[in-house]
């Protein structure tokens, strides 16, 4: 089976785009970092290290200390696809992160985002 191109994308290239999306809507990089760390189990320092190492999405999620046990509560659509219905585990993790940043950008309260 052919790997998705997104799996090989460098997180260090995509992450600034996620931050920019949030900042355009009045949110901060710290908030994007917070939801990313909540999802993956990385500390802020570990997240920074991963970005500096220029890892791809596959490595980023493979090396994540521990996916949040409540991530299955993330629901809704991203790019027209319901995140809870994505079958590929790695793609689902990537879309979870997209969805969290999307909710942040839409002004949702942090307490509700971090289920």
Tab-separated table of C-alpha atoms in Angstrom:
chain	number	residue	atom	x	y	z
A	1	UNK	CA	0.000	0.000	0.000
A	2	UNK	CA	1.316	3.437	-0.948
A	3	UNK	CA	2.029	5.783	1.936
A	4	UNK	CA	0.192	9.072	2.060
A	5	UNK	CA	2.335	12.057	1.053
A	6	UNK	CA	1.269	13.885	4.193
A	7	UNK	CA	3.061	11.270	6.334
A	8	UNK	CA	6.413	12.441	4.913
A	9	UNK	CA	5.670	16.141	5.362
A	10	UNK	CA	8.017	17.884	7.783
A	11	UNK	CA	6.220	19.009	10.918
A	12	UNK	CA	8.570	21.998	11.085
A	13	UNK	CA	7.123	23.187	7.755
A	14	UNK	CA	3.464	22.594	8.626
A	15	UNK	CA	3.482	23.746	12.247
A	16	UNK	CA	4.082	27.438	11.420
A	17	UNK	CA	1.033	27.272	9.144
A	18	UNK	CA	-1.076	25.914	12.008
A	19	UNK	CA	0.217	28.679	14.264
A	20	UNK	CA	-0.463	31.332	11.603
A	21	UNK	CA	-4.023	30.070	11.193
A	22	UNK	CA	-4.615	30.415	14.921
A	23	UNK	CA	-2.913	33.812	15.133
A	24	UNK	CA	-5.051	35.213	12.296
A	25	UNK	CA	-8.032	34.533	14.552
A	26	UNK	CA	-6.508	36.125	17.643
A	27	UNK	CA	-5.090	33.005	19.260
A	28	UNK	CA	-1.441	32.419	20.179
A	29	UNK	CA	1.394	30.028	19.426
A	30	UNK	CA	1.346	29.063	23.099
A	31	UNK	CA	-2.243	27.887	22.698
A	32	UNK	CA	-1.338	25.847	19.607
A	33	UNK	CA	1.569	24.355	21.549
A	34	UNK	CA	-0.780	23.570	24.447
A	35	UNK	CA	-3.283	21.646	22.304
A	36	UNK	CA	-0.433	19.860	20.503
A	37	UNK	CA	1.147	18.813	23.795
A	38	UNK	CA	-2.262	17.761	25.169
A	39	UNK	CA	-2.796	15.515	22.140
A	40	UNK	CA	0.675	13.971	21.925
A	41	UNK	CA	2.038	13.977	25.448
A	42	UNK	CA	5.078	16.027	24.436
A	43	UNK	CA	6.291	18.691	26.836
A	44	UNK	CA	6.871	22.167	25.383
A	45	UNK	CA	10.609	21.414	25.319
A	46	UNK	CA	10.112	18.069	23.564
A	47	UNK	CA	7.824	19.703	21.002
A	48	UNK	CA	10.485	22.319	20.310
A	49	UNK	CA	13.092	19.564	19.900
A	50	UNK	CA	10.915	17.713	17.389
A	51	UNK	CA	10.462	20.887	15.368
A	52	UNK	CA	14.213	21.546	15.419
A	53	UNK	CA	14.975	17.956	14.366
A	54	UNK	CA	12.837	18.523	11.266
A	55	UNK	CA	10.971	15.207	11.664
A	56	UNK	CA	8.125	14.118	9.420
A	57	UNK	CA	4.566	13.541	10.634
A	58	UNK	CA	5.094	9.782	10.823
A	59	UNK	CA	8.107	10.160	13.116
A	60	UNK	CA	6.457	12.946	15.112
A	61	UNK	CA	3.507	10.777	16.075
A	62	UNK	CA	5.538	7.575	16.371
A	63	UNK	CA	7.825	9.236	18.928
A	64	UNK	CA	4.984	10.957	20.780
A	65	UNK	CA	5.252	10.042	24.465
A	66	UNK	CA	1.585	9.114	24.748
A	67	UNK	CA	-1.476	10.078	22.773
A	68	UNK	CA	-4.076	11.580	25.055
A	69	UNK	CA	-6.503	8.847	26.136
A	70	UNK	CA	-9.392	11.251	25.448
A	71	UNK	CA	-8.434	11.952	21.838
A	72	UNK	CA	-11.209	9.623	20.698
A	73	UNK	CA	-13.611	12.325	21.920
A	74	UNK	CA	-12.432	14.628	19.116
A	75	UNK	CA	-15.223	14.608	16.574
A	76	UNK	CA	-16.325	16.621	13.597
A	77	UNK	CA	-15.162	17.154	10.058
A	78	UNK	CA	-11.906	18.395	8.684
A	79	UNK	CA	-11.579	18.735	4.921
A	80	UNK	CA	-15.055	17.214	4.632
A	81	UNK	CA	-14.069	13.983	6.401
A	82	UNK	CA	-15.270	13.018	9.865
A	83	UNK	CA	-12.174	12.509	12.015
A	84	UNK	CA	-13.824	9.759	14.020
A	85	UNK	CA	-14.315	7.710	10.831
A	86	UNK	CA	-10.731	7.839	9.533
A	87	UNK	CA	-9.417	4.286	9.422
A	88	UNK	CA	-5.662	4.878	9.147
A	89	UNK	CA	-4.384	5.530	12.702
A	90	UNK	CA	-1.618	7.926	11.609
A	91	UNK	CA	-3.922	9.919	9.350
A	92	UNK	CA	-6.431	10.115	12.176
A	93	UNK	CA	-3.789	11.541	14.534
A	94	UNK	CA	-2.790	14.137	11.945
A	95	UNK	CA	-6.430	15.126	11.469
A	96	UNK	CA	-6.968	15.258	15.239
A	97	UNK	CA	-4.263	17.914	15.410
A	98	UNK	CA	-5.841	19.774	12.490
A	99	UNK	CA	-9.225	19.651	14.192
A	100	UNK	CA	-7.875	20.945	17.507
A	101	UNK	CA	-6.224	23.916	15.788
A	102	UNK	CA	-9.404	24.477	13.785
A	103	UNK	CA	-11.471	24.610	16.979
A	104	UNK	CA	-8.935	26.959	18.539
A	105	UNK	CA	-9.118	29.223	15.488
A	106	UNK	CA	-12.891	29.298	15.666
A	107	UNK	CA	-12.697	30.742	19.168
A	108	UNK	CA	-13.735	27.688	21.127
A	109	UNK	CA	-12.787	27.816	24.800
A	110	UNK	CA	-9.622	25.937	25.718
A	111	UNK	CA	-11.485	23.931	28.369
A	112	UNK	CA	-13.830	22.573	25.701
A	113	UNK	CA	-11.037	21.875	23.213
A	114	UNK	CA	-9.098	19.878	25.798
A	115	UNK	CA	-12.105	17.667	26.460
